[in-house]
Amino acid sequence: MSLIAPPLSLYVHMPWCVKKCPYCDFNSHGLRGEPPAYADYVHALLADLDADLRDFGAAVSGRTVHSIFFGGGTPSLFAPDLIDRFLDGVRSRVAVAEQAEITLETNPGTVEHGRFDGYLAAGVNRLSFGIQSFDDDKLRRLGRIHSASEAEAAVKSAQDAGYANINLDLMYALPQQSLEGALADVARAVALQPTHVSHYQLTLEPNTAFAANPPPLPDDDHAWAMQEACEQRLGEAGYGQYEVSAYAQPDRRCEHNLNYWRFGDYLGIGAGAHGKLSDVDSGTVRRRWKTRHPKAYLASPGGSDRIGGDGPVAADELPFEYMLNALRLIDGVPLADFSQRTGLPAERIAAALATARERGWLADAPPFLRTTPLGQRFLNDVIASFLD
């Protein structure tokens, strides 16, 4: 079956944060010494976009960007006028959907009173707050620079500025956290009435401070009990689970992340950003990522040195790449999407599908790929079964 171009998004990486958290394995760099040249970075971002549009040619020509996501790091370190300048530059280069979802991640410890008005005026219509917990002791253990009261004040300030689409990031299975503590975090989040909650387990990632010096974390059974209890509490409050770690009020799912999970296309610009594009003419799926360190990225705006890696995804890796995303969706995806997004025939995964269904990991619904509750609990095993 021929490859069909899916929706296109834009991911923008802002690599700086006030302080690197001990659990974080993202490409983020704590502020030290002289403040970064934020305006120069915006210039480099637009040069990066120009170069990608030129390099990808027909694969992006004439396509519309349906969502934009500023991730980090801490994008709210960038003043609203710089975000405005960048978005104006994007709109002058590519078609952006009139109702495009434009998300900016923000840390409650970096926001300034009045800034939310500026972000809204610039075109940012969705905010994502990195709360993680409403327990001050847990926040200290996580290395966060804000308190629970500051987090609540920041969210209310954004709502007062006119934001009606807000996500709160929460973590569970924190150091020495109890089930009651995890549920208390959910209760305080729901009380703020966000439209979306991302609720995910703290894990020890390689090359982090926590991996080198692990804190005392709840065991797997206790972590699973927290997940189930919090999932139930969020559901009772009107937040439907639509992805392993994502819960939303009706019609408030994150469109940008949905495009990832459906194996959509996205341009990735900024230090360490990753992108993925479907080249219909060649029938290949291509990935490109940018050099990680901000200084190296800024050294030659738009130059070839900004590229950390580039090339097509091998055909024998595509089933795993696709399932790594699609199987996170609670409702699943149509089986036909596999061929449309990878260019491979469904027969390529027939044996793996049969085995997963026999083990009770996938629902016995041939037109759909959908994990069962058992499959959701052992999702890593399910996904790994599609490795060639």
mmCIF file of C-alpha atoms in Angstrom:
data_model
loop_
_atom_site.group_PDB
_atom_site.id
_atom_site.type_symbol
_atom_site.label_atom_id
_atom_site.label_comp_id
_atom_site.label_asym_id
_atom_site.label_seq_id
_atom_site.Cartn_x
_atom_site.Cartn_y
_atom_site.Cartn_z
ATOM 1 C CA MET A 1 0.000 0.000 0.000
ATOM 2 C CA SER A 2 1.206 3.521 -0.780
ATOM 3 C CA LEU A 3 2.336 5.882 1.933
ATOM 4 C CA ILE A 4 -0.156 8.695 2.593
ATOM 5 C CA ALA A 5 0.974 12.012 4.075
ATOM 6 C CA PRO A 6 -0.606 12.448 7.545
ATOM 7 C CA PRO A 7 -1.286 15.774 9.329
ATOM 8 C CA LEU A 8 1.753 18.006 9.941
ATOM 9 C CA SER A 9 2.772 19.636 13.248
ATOM 10 C CA LEU A 10 5.681 21.792 14.397
ATOM 11 C CA TYR A 11 7.716 21.119 17.528
ATOM 12 C CA VAL A 12 9.940 23.923 18.868
ATOM 13 C CA HIS A 13 12.544 23.112 21.524
ATOM 14 C CA MET A 14 13.599 25.783 24.037
ATOM 15 C CA PRO A 15 16.568 24.208 25.837
ATOM 16 C CA TRP A 16 17.071 26.381 28.927
ATOM 17 C CA CYS A 17 15.625 26.043 32.410
ATOM 18 C CA VAL A 18 16.408 27.757 35.686
ATOM 19 C CA LYS A 19 17.632 24.521 37.254
ATOM 20 C CA LYS A 20 18.019 20.979 35.956
ATOM 21 C CA CYS A 21 15.749 18.573 37.856
ATOM 22 C CA PRO A 22 17.424 15.353 39.078
ATOM 23 C CA TYR A 23 14.914 13.087 37.290
ATOM 24 C CA CYS A 24 14.985 14.910 33.940
ATOM 25 C CA ASP A 25 16.564 13.272 30.881
ATOM 26 C CA PHE A 26 15.308 15.879 28.388
ATOM 27 C CA ASN A 27 17.731 18.123 26.518
ATOM 28 C CA SER A 28 17.625 20.925 29.079
ATOM 29 C CA HIS A 29 20.382 23.162 30.387
ATOM 30 C CA GLY A 30 20.291 25.060 33.685
ATOM 31 C CA LEU A 31 21.024 28.770 33.604
ATOM 32 C CA ARG A 32 24.579 29.660 34.593
ATOM 33 C CA GLY A 33 26.433 32.948 34.389
ATOM 34 C CA GLU A 34 25.358 35.283 31.615
ATOM 35 C CA PRO A 35 21.723 34.863 30.507
ATOM 36 C CA PRO A 36 21.244 33.169 27.133
ATOM 37 C CA ALA A 37 20.795 35.282 24.018
ATOM 38 C CA TYR A 38 17.096 34.503 23.680
ATOM 39 C CA ALA A 39 16.607 36.833 20.684
ATOM 40 C CA ASP A 40 19.508 35.159 18.863
ATOM 41 C CA TYR A 41 17.931 31.796 19.541
ATOM 42 C CA VAL A 42 14.646 32.895 17.963
ATOM 43 C CA HIS A 43 16.622 34.010 14.910
ATOM 44 C CA ALA A 44 18.309 30.589 14.799
ATOM 45 C CA LEU A 45 14.947 28.819 15.091
ATOM 46 C CA LEU A 46 13.586 30.611 12.037
ATOM 47 C CA ALA A 47 16.804 29.928 10.109
ATOM 48 C CA ASP A 48 16.470 26.273 11.103
ATOM 49 C CA LEU A 49 12.892 26.223 9.820
ATOM 50 C CA ASP A 50 13.942 27.867 6.539
ATOM 51 C CA ALA A 51 16.623 25.238 6.023
ATOM 52 C CA ASP A 52 14.298 22.329 6.836
ATOM 53 C CA LEU A 53 11.651 23.624 4.441
ATOM 54 C CA ARG A 54 14.303 23.898 1.739
ATOM 55 C CA ASP A 55 15.829 20.487 2.464
ATOM 56 C CA PHE A 56 12.535 18.597 2.641
ATOM 57 C CA GLY A 57 11.123 20.274 -0.470
ATOM 58 C CA ALA A 58 8.096 18.459 -1.874
ATOM 59 C CA ALA A 59 7.559 16.512 1.374
ATOM 60 C CA VAL A 60 6.393 19.726 3.081
ATOM 61 C CA SER A 61 5.505 22.039 0.199
ATOM 62 C CA GLY A 62 1.889 23.202 0.333
ATOM 63 C CA ARG A 63 1.140 21.416 3.598
ATOM 64 C CA THR A 64 -0.624 23.079 6.533
ATOM 65 C CA VAL A 65 0.670 23.047 10.106
ATOM 66 C CA HIS A 66 -2.161 21.961 12.413
ATOM 67 C CA SER A 67 -0.440 22.358 15.798
ATOM 68 C CA ILE A 68 2.634 24.019 17.300
ATOM 69 C CA PHE A 69 4.225 22.965 20.583
ATOM 70 C CA PHE A 70 6.907 24.877 22.504
ATOM 71 C CA GLY A 71 8.693 22.347 24.703
ATOM 72 C CA GLY A 72 11.796 22.399 26.813
ATOM 73 C CA GLY A 73 13.523 23.209 29.026
ATOM 74 C CA THR A 74 11.265 26.016 30.080
ATOM 75 C CA PRO A 75 9.789 27.937 27.136
ATOM 76 C CA SER A 76 8.229 30.507 29.499
ATOM 77 C CA LEU A 77 11.743 31.902 30.013
ATOM 78 C CA PHE A 78 11.188 33.500 26.592
ATOM 79 C CA ALA A 79 9.298 36.793 26.797
ATOM 80 C CA PRO A 80 5.947 37.073 24.966
ATOM 81 C CA ASP A 81 7.364 39.477 22.365
ATOM 82 C CA LEU A 82 9.912 36.822 21.322
ATOM 83 C CA ILE A 83 7.214 34.164 21.058
ATOM 84 C CA ASP A 84 5.165 36.637 19.021
ATOM 85 C CA ARG A 85 8.136 37.330 16.726
ATOM 86 C CA PHE A 86 8.700 33.633 16.197
ATOM 87 C CA LEU A 87 5.054 32.825 15.440
ATOM 88 C CA ASP A 88 4.849 35.716 12.978
ATOM 89 C CA GLY A 89 7.919 34.276 11.284
ATOM 90 C CA VAL A 90 6.351 30.821 11.101
ATOM 91 C CA ARG A 91 3.138 32.167 9.559
ATOM 92 C CA SER A 92 5.128 34.015 6.915
ATOM 93 C CA ARG A 93 6.828 30.771 5.892
ATOM 94 C CA VAL A 94 4.168 28.054 6.104
ATOM 95 C CA ALA A 95 0.395 27.799 6.182
ATOM 96 C CA VAL A 96 -0.861 27.516 9.770
ATOM 97 C CA ALA A 97 -4.432 26.301 10.320
ATOM 98 C CA GLU A 98 -6.753 29.043 11.529
ATOM 99 C CA GLN A 99 -7.719 27.048 14.622
ATOM 100 C CA ALA A 100 -4.265 25.544 15.174
ATOM 101 C CA GLU A 101 -3.545 24.407 18.717
ATOM 102 C CA ILE A 102 -0.469 26.326 19.955
ATOM 103 C CA THR A 103 0.903 25.077 23.280
ATOM 104 C CA LEU A 104 3.603 26.588 25.482
ATOM 105 C CA GLU A 105 5.095 24.671 28.405
ATOM 106 C CA THR A 106 5.602 26.759 31.520
ATOM 107 C CA ASN A 107 7.139 26.282 34.940
ATOM 108 C CA PRO A 108 5.191 27.907 37.813
ATOM 109 C CA GLY A 109 8.509 29.098 39.221
ATOM 110 C CA THR A 110 9.405 31.186 36.158
ATOM 111 C CA VAL A 111 6.199 32.996 35.262
ATOM 112 C CA GLU A 112 5.811 36.699 35.907
ATOM 113 C CA HIS A 113 2.532 38.455 36.632
ATOM 114 C CA GLY A 114 1.044 39.808 33.418
ATOM 115 C CA ARG A 115 3.009 37.567 31.031
ATOM 116 C CA PHE A 116 0.066 35.323 30.290
ATOM 117 C CA ASP A 117 -1.743 38.228 28.627
ATOM 118 C CA GLY A 118 1.245 38.595 26.317
ATOM 119 C CA TYR A 119 1.434 34.919 25.401
ATOM 120 C CA LEU A 120 -2.284 34.890 24.623
ATOM 121 C CA ALA A 121 -1.943 37.983 22.434
ATOM 122 C CA ALA A 122 0.971 36.339 20.607
ATOM 123 C CA GLY A 123 -1.270 33.429 19.611
ATOM 124 C CA VAL A 124 -0.470 30.811 22.265
ATOM 125 C CA ASN A 125 -3.895 29.324 23.031
ATOM 126 C CA ARG A 126 -2.905 26.433 25.317
ATOM 127 C CA LEU A 127 -0.621 26.323 28.355
ATOM 128 C CA SER A 128 0.987 23.276 29.942
ATOM 129 C CA PHE A 129 2.118 23.705 33.551
ATOM 130 C CA GLY A 130 4.857 21.471 34.954
ATOM 131 C CA ILE A 131 3.312 21.078 38.414
ATOM 132 C CA GLN A 132 4.432 17.481 39.207
ATOM 133 C CA SER A 133 3.036 17.576 42.770
ATOM 134 C CA PHE A 134 1.137 19.781 45.223
ATOM 135 C CA ASP A 135 3.158 18.450 48.167
ATOM 136 C CA ASP A 136 5.969 20.862 49.083
ATOM 137 C CA ASP A 137 8.136 18.072 50.474
ATOM 138 C CA LYS A 138 7.815 16.078 47.262
ATOM 139 C CA LEU A 139 8.567 19.192 45.203
ATOM 140 C CA ARG A 140 11.808 19.698 47.131
ATOM 141 C CA ARG A 141 12.773 16.059 46.586
ATOM 142 C CA LEU A 142 12.117 16.490 42.856
ATOM 143 C CA GLY A 143 14.294 19.599 42.705
ATOM 144 C CA ARG A 144 11.422 21.843 41.586
ATOM 145 C CA ILE A 145 11.828 25.601 42.073
ATOM 146 C CA HIS A 146 8.175 26.308 42.895
ATOM 147 C CA SER A 147 5.900 25.596 45.853
ATOM 148 C CA ALA A 148 2.383 24.193 45.789
ATOM 149 C CA SER A 149 0.878 27.603 46.516
ATOM 150 C CA GLU A 150 2.916 29.199 43.721
ATOM 151 C CA ALA A 151 1.668 26.528 41.321
ATOM 152 C CA GLU A 152 -1.959 27.200 42.211
ATOM 153 C CA ALA A 153 -1.437 30.970 41.919
ATOM 154 C CA ALA A 154 0.178 30.603 38.484
ATOM 155 C CA VAL A 155 -2.680 28.511 37.111
ATOM 156 C CA LYS A 156 -5.287 30.938 38.452
ATOM 157 C CA SER A 157 -3.333 33.855 36.971
ATOM 158 C CA ALA A 158 -3.412 32.186 33.550
ATOM 159 C CA GLN A 159 -7.154 31.606 33.863
ATOM 160 C CA ASP A 160 -7.675 35.240 34.847
ATOM 161 C CA ALA A 161 -5.713 36.266 31.738
ATOM 162 C CA GLY A 162 -8.231 34.422 29.588
ATOM 163 C CA TYR A 163 -6.766 30.953 29.133
ATOM 164 C CA ALA A 164 -9.479 28.330 28.770
ATOM 165 C CA ASN A 165 -7.261 25.432 27.656
ATOM 166 C CA ILE A 166 -4.737 24.407 30.310
ATOM 167 C CA ASN A 167 -2.855 21.180 31.011
ATOM 168 C CA LEU A 168 -1.335 20.230 34.353
ATOM 169 C CA ASP A 169 1.540 17.740 34.500
ATOM 170 C CA LEU A 170 1.430 15.473 37.560
ATOM 171 C CA MET A 171 3.761 12.648 38.565
ATOM 172 C CA TYR A 172 3.053 9.698 40.841
ATOM 173 C CA ALA A 173 5.156 7.016 42.533
ATOM 174 C CA LEU A 174 7.302 9.814 43.942
ATOM 175 C CA PRO A 175 9.938 9.227 46.652
ATOM 176 C CA GLN A 176 8.181 7.704 49.681
ATOM 177 C CA GLN A 177 4.775 8.684 48.301
ATOM 178 C CA SER A 178 1.672 6.957 49.639
ATOM 179 C CA LEU A 179 -1.527 6.150 47.762
ATOM 180 C CA GLU A 180 -3.261 8.863 49.775
ATOM 181 C CA GLY A 181 -0.581 11.356 48.745
ATOM 182 C CA ALA A 182 -1.004 10.539 45.054
ATOM 183 C CA LEU A 183 -4.787 10.949 45.321
ATOM 184 C CA ALA A 184 -4.362 14.250 47.182
ATOM 185 C CA ASP A 185 -2.300 15.589 44.270
ATOM 186 C CA VAL A 186 -5.075 14.627 41.853
ATOM 187 C CA ALA A 187 -7.704 16.268 44.065
ATOM 188 C CA ARG A 188 -5.819 19.579 44.158
ATOM 189 C CA ALA A 189 -5.250 19.467 40.415
ATOM 190 C CA VAL A 190 -8.931 18.827 39.676
ATOM 191 C CA ALA A 191 -9.927 21.669 42.019
ATOM 192 C CA LEU A 192 -8.158 24.073 39.644
ATOM 193 C CA GLN A 193 -10.406 22.862 36.796
ATOM 194 C CA PRO A 194 -7.797 22.425 34.048
ATOM 195 C CA THR A 195 -9.052 21.045 30.754
ATOM 196 C CA HIS A 196 -6.335 18.375 30.602
ATOM 197 C CA VAL A 197 -4.177 16.401 33.037
ATOM 198 C CA SER A 198 -0.997 14.496 32.154
ATOM 199 C CA HIS A 199 -0.439 11.918 34.883
ATOM 200 C CA TYR A 200 2.674 9.795 34.614
ATOM 201 C CA GLN A 201 4.927 7.661 36.756
ATOM 202 C CA LEU A 202 8.315 8.884 37.935
ATOM 203 C CA THR A 203 10.932 6.572 36.456
ATOM 204 C CA LEU A 204 14.709 6.468 36.830
ATOM 205 C CA GLU A 205 16.160 7.428 33.458
ATOM 206 C CA PRO A 206 19.809 6.784 32.503
ATOM 207 C CA ASN A 207 22.282 9.649 32.855
ATOM 208 C CA THR A 208 20.224 11.518 35.439
ATOM 209 C CA ALA A 209 21.073 12.434 39.013
ATOM 210 C CA PHE A 210 18.317 10.138 40.273
ATOM 211 C CA ALA A 211 19.739 7.208 38.299
ATOM 212 C CA ALA A 212 23.146 7.757 39.867
ATOM 213 C CA ASN A 213 21.705 8.143 43.368
ATOM 214 C CA PRO A 214 18.225 6.557 43.389
ATOM 215 C CA PRO A 215 15.681 7.869 45.898
ATOM 216 C CA PRO A 216 13.359 5.450 47.732
ATOM 217 C CA LEU A 217 10.472 4.885 45.303
ATOM 218 C CA PRO A 218 7.279 2.819 45.719
ATOM 219 C CA ASP A 219 7.536 -0.684 44.279
ATOM 220 C CA ASP A 220 5.734 -1.711 41.085
ATOM 221 C CA ASP A 221 2.617 -3.007 42.847
ATOM 222 C CA HIS A 222 2.183 0.196 44.825
ATOM 223 C CA ALA A 223 2.808 2.292 41.711
ATOM 224 C CA TRP A 224 0.161 0.316 39.819
ATOM 225 C CA ALA A 225 -2.317 0.804 42.675
ATOM 226 C CA MET A 226 -1.686 4.556 42.496
ATOM 227 C CA GLN A 227 -2.243 4.602 38.756
ATOM 228 C CA GLU A 228 -5.533 2.718 38.992
ATOM 229 C CA ALA A 229 -6.873 4.784 41.897
ATOM 230 C CA CYS A 230 -5.894 8.102 40.299
ATOM 231 C CA GLU A 231 -7.334 7.011 36.950
ATOM 232 C CA GLN A 232 -10.654 6.282 38.670
ATOM 233 C CA ARG A 233 -10.624 9.617 40.525
ATOM 234 C CA LEU A 234 -9.870 11.552 37.344
ATOM 235 C CA GLY A 235 -12.661 9.725 35.525
ATOM 236 C CA GLU A 236 -15.129 10.584 38.291
ATOM 237 C CA ALA A 237 -14.126 14.247 37.897
ATOM 238 C CA GLY A 238 -14.897 14.210 34.167
ATOM 239 C CA TYR A 239 -11.422 13.576 32.750
ATOM 240 C CA GLY A 240 -11.525 10.717 30.263
ATOM 241 C CA GLN A 241 -8.341 8.727 29.738
ATOM 242 C CA TYR A 242 -7.467 8.657 26.052
ATOM 243 C CA GLU A 243 -3.773 7.760 26.256
ATOM 244 C CA VAL A 244 -1.681 5.879 28.812
ATOM 245 C CA SER A 245 -0.818 9.070 30.715
ATOM 246 C CA ALA A 246 -3.310 11.627 29.347
ATOM 247 C CA TYR A 247 -6.759 12.603 30.624
ATOM 248 C CA ALA A 248 -9.014 15.293 29.192
ATOM 249 C CA GLN A 249 -12.385 16.920 29.510
ATOM 250 C CA PRO A 250 -14.665 16.335 26.477
ATOM 251 C CA ASP A 251 -13.194 17.813 23.268
ATOM 252 C CA ARG A 252 -10.030 18.934 25.069
ATOM 253 C CA ARG A 253 -7.559 16.254 24.039
ATOM 254 C CA CYS A 254 -4.097 17.492 23.076
ATOM 255 C CA GLU A 255 -4.155 17.612 19.280
ATOM 256 C CA HIS A 256 -0.382 17.927 19.010
ATOM 257 C CA ASN A 257 0.305 14.801 21.038
ATOM 258 C CA LEU A 258 -2.475 12.929 19.267
ATOM 259 C CA ASN A 259 -0.614 13.577 16.025
ATOM 260 C CA TYR A 260 2.508 11.961 17.528
ATOM 261 C CA TRP A 261 0.582 8.923 18.753
ATOM 262 C CA ARG A 262 -1.142 8.477 15.410
ATOM 263 C CA PHE A 263 2.272 8.491 13.731
ATOM 264 C CA GLY A 264 1.680 11.870 12.132
ATOM 265 C CA ASP A 265 4.384 14.121 10.707
ATOM 266 C CA TYR A 266 6.163 16.911 12.527
ATOM 267 C CA LEU A 267 9.006 19.292 11.880
ATOM 268 C CA GLY A 268 11.375 19.571 14.836
ATOM 269 C CA ILE A 269 13.400 22.750 15.223
ATOM 270 C CA GLY A 270 15.657 23.873 18.043
ATOM 271 C CA ALA A 271 18.584 22.315 19.900
ATOM 272 C CA GLY A 272 18.005 18.573 20.236
ATOM 273 C CA ALA A 273 14.601 18.650 18.514
ATOM 274 C CA HIS A 274 13.447 15.577 16.592
ATOM 275 C CA GLY A 275 11.269 15.582 13.478
ATOM 276 C CA LYS A 276 9.555 12.922 11.361
ATOM 277 C CA LEU A 277 8.284 13.293 7.802
ATOM 278 C CA SER A 278 6.562 11.049 5.275
ATOM 279 C CA ASP A 279 8.128 11.307 1.834
ATOM 280 C CA VAL A 280 5.291 10.109 -0.381
ATOM 281 C CA ASP A 281 7.355 10.258 -3.579
ATOM 282 C CA SER A 282 10.019 7.885 -2.268
ATOM 283 C CA GLY A 283 7.652 5.927 -0.012
ATOM 284 C CA THR A 284 9.894 6.396 3.016
ATOM 285 C CA VAL A 285 9.520 7.750 6.536
ATOM 286 C CA ARG A 286 12.375 10.075 7.407
ATOM 287 C CA ARG A 287 13.672 11.239 10.776
ATOM 288 C CA ARG A 288 15.914 14.238 11.427
ATOM 289 C CA TRP A 289 17.234 15.504 14.740
ATOM 290 C CA LYS A 290 19.246 18.571 15.654
ATOM 291 C CA THR A 291 22.486 18.927 17.563
ATOM 292 C CA ARG A 292 21.799 18.970 21.283
ATOM 293 C CA HIS A 293 23.956 21.685 22.808
ATOM 294 C CA PRO A 294 22.602 25.245 22.462
ATOM 295 C CA LYS A 295 26.050 26.749 21.788
ATOM 296 C CA ALA A 296 26.684 24.366 18.898
ATOM 297 C CA TYR A 297 23.161 24.955 17.579
ATOM 298 C CA LEU A 298 23.627 28.739 17.709
ATOM 299 C CA ALA A 299 27.076 28.664 16.112
ATOM 300 C CA SER A 300 25.781 28.573 12.523
ATOM 301 C CA PRO A 301 22.053 29.412 12.279
ATOM 302 C CA GLY A 302 20.457 27.315 9.565
ATOM 303 C CA GLY A 303 23.762 25.667 8.691
ATOM 304 C CA SER A 304 24.386 21.966 8.193
ATOM 305 C CA ASP A 305 26.137 21.741 11.581
ATOM 306 C CA ARG A 306 22.756 22.149 13.270
ATOM 307 C CA ILE A 307 21.820 18.608 12.140
ATOM 308 C CA GLY A 308 22.666 15.855 14.586
ATOM 309 C CA GLY A 309 21.345 13.047 12.398
ATOM 310 C CA ASP A 310 19.122 12.413 9.398
ATOM 311 C CA GLY A 311 17.860 9.523 7.336
ATOM 312 C CA PRO A 312 15.023 7.141 6.492
ATOM 313 C CA VAL A 313 13.623 4.729 9.058
ATOM 314 C CA ALA A 314 14.462 1.186 7.969
ATOM 315 C CA ALA A 315 11.456 -0.855 6.865
ATOM 316 C CA ASP A 316 12.110 -3.511 9.523
ATOM 317 C CA GLU A 317 12.027 -0.814 12.240
ATOM 318 C CA LEU A 318 8.775 0.816 11.134
ATOM 319 C CA PRO A 319 6.358 -1.656 12.831
ATOM 320 C CA PHE A 320 8.017 -1.024 16.201
ATOM 321 C CA GLU A 321 8.155 2.748 15.625
ATOM 322 C CA TYR A 322 4.468 2.798 14.731
ATOM 323 C CA MET A 323 3.347 0.642 17.677
ATOM 324 C CA LEU A 324 5.510 2.632 20.091
ATOM 325 C CA ASN A 325 3.082 5.487 19.496
ATOM 326 C CA ALA A 326 -0.262 4.050 18.384
ATOM 327 C CA LEU A 327 -0.665 1.472 21.135
ATOM 328 C CA ARG A 328 -0.540 4.206 23.784
ATOM 329 C CA LEU A 329 -4.024 5.320 22.692
ATOM 330 C CA ILE A 330 -6.755 3.778 24.844
ATOM 331 C CA ASP A 331 -9.282 3.655 21.986
ATOM 332 C CA GLY A 332 -6.668 2.334 19.589
ATOM 333 C CA VAL A 333 -6.368 3.126 15.893
ATOM 334 C CA PRO A 334 -7.802 1.600 12.715
ATOM 335 C CA LEU A 335 -5.582 -1.198 11.427
ATOM 336 C CA ALA A 336 -5.674 0.475 8.000
ATOM 337 C CA ASP A 337 -3.719 3.401 9.446
ATOM 338 C CA PHE A 338 -0.675 1.157 9.848
ATOM 339 C CA SER A 339 -0.280 0.779 6.099
ATOM 340 C CA GLN A 340 -1.150 4.387 5.333
ATOM 341 C CA ARG A 341 1.402 5.745 7.828
ATOM 342 C CA THR A 342 4.240 3.262 7.168
ATOM 343 C CA GLY A 343 3.697 2.209 3.550
ATOM 344 C CA LEU A 344 3.936 -1.439 4.654
ATOM 345 C CA PRO A 345 1.256 -4.100 4.106
ATOM 346 C CA ALA A 346 -0.702 -5.239 7.164
ATOM 347 C CA GLU A 347 0.589 -8.762 6.510
ATOM 348 C CA ARG A 348 3.950 -7.529 7.759
ATOM 349 C CA ILE A 349 2.647 -7.532 11.347
ATOM 350 C CA ALA A 350 0.074 -10.345 11.088
ATOM 351 C CA ALA A 351 2.105 -12.875 13.093
ATOM 352 C CA ALA A 352 2.918 -10.392 15.877
ATOM 353 C CA LEU A 353 -0.740 -9.336 16.053
ATOM 354 C CA ALA A 354 -1.885 -12.939 16.371
ATOM 355 C CA THR A 355 0.581 -13.625 19.189
ATOM 356 C CA ALA A 356 -0.391 -10.446 21.061
ATOM 357 C CA ARG A 357 -4.084 -11.356 20.828
ATOM 358 C CA GLU A 358 -3.422 -14.897 22.047
ATOM 359 C CA ARG A 359 -1.663 -13.464 25.096
ATOM 360 C CA GLY A 360 -4.598 -11.192 25.832
ATOM 361 C CA TRP A 361 -2.628 -8.016 25.121
ATOM 362 C CA LEU A 362 -4.707 -6.821 22.173
ATOM 363 C CA ALA A 363 -8.474 -6.784 21.797
ATOM 364 C CA ASP A 364 -9.879 -9.304 19.327
ATOM 365 C CA ALA A 365 -11.199 -6.582 17.007
ATOM 366 C CA PRO A 366 -9.473 -7.088 13.617
ATOM 367 C CA PRO A 367 -10.325 -3.652 12.126
ATOM 368 C CA PHE A 368 -8.668 -1.964 15.127
ATOM 369 C CA LEU A 369 -5.391 -2.038 17.012
ATOM 370 C CA ARG A 370 -6.347 -1.611 20.649
ATOM 371 C CA THR A 371 -4.701 -2.828 23.842
ATOM 372 C CA THR A 372 -6.691 -4.607 26.554
ATOM 373 C CA PRO A 373 -6.335 -3.555 30.219
ATOM 374 C CA LEU A 374 -3.746 -6.343 30.525
ATOM 375 C CA GLY A 375 -1.912 -4.991 27.500
ATOM 376 C CA GLN A 376 -1.888 -1.501 28.985
ATOM 377 C CA ARG A 377 -0.260 -2.806 32.139
ATOM 378 C CA PHE A 378 2.452 -4.609 30.152
ATOM 379 C CA LEU A 379 2.652 -2.088 27.327
ATOM 380 C CA ASN A 380 6.437 -2.229 26.966
ATOM 381 C CA ASP A 381 6.234 -5.976 26.369
ATOM 382 C CA VAL A 382 3.450 -5.527 23.831
ATOM 383 C CA ILE A 383 5.407 -2.921 21.873
ATOM 384 C CA ALA A 384 8.621 -4.944 22.026
ATOM 385 C CA SER A 385 6.823 -7.875 20.391
ATOM 386 C CA PHE A 386 6.783 -5.875 17.143
ATOM 387 C CA LEU A 387 10.569 -5.621 16.968
ATOM 388 C CA ASP A 388 11.834 -7.477 13.918
#
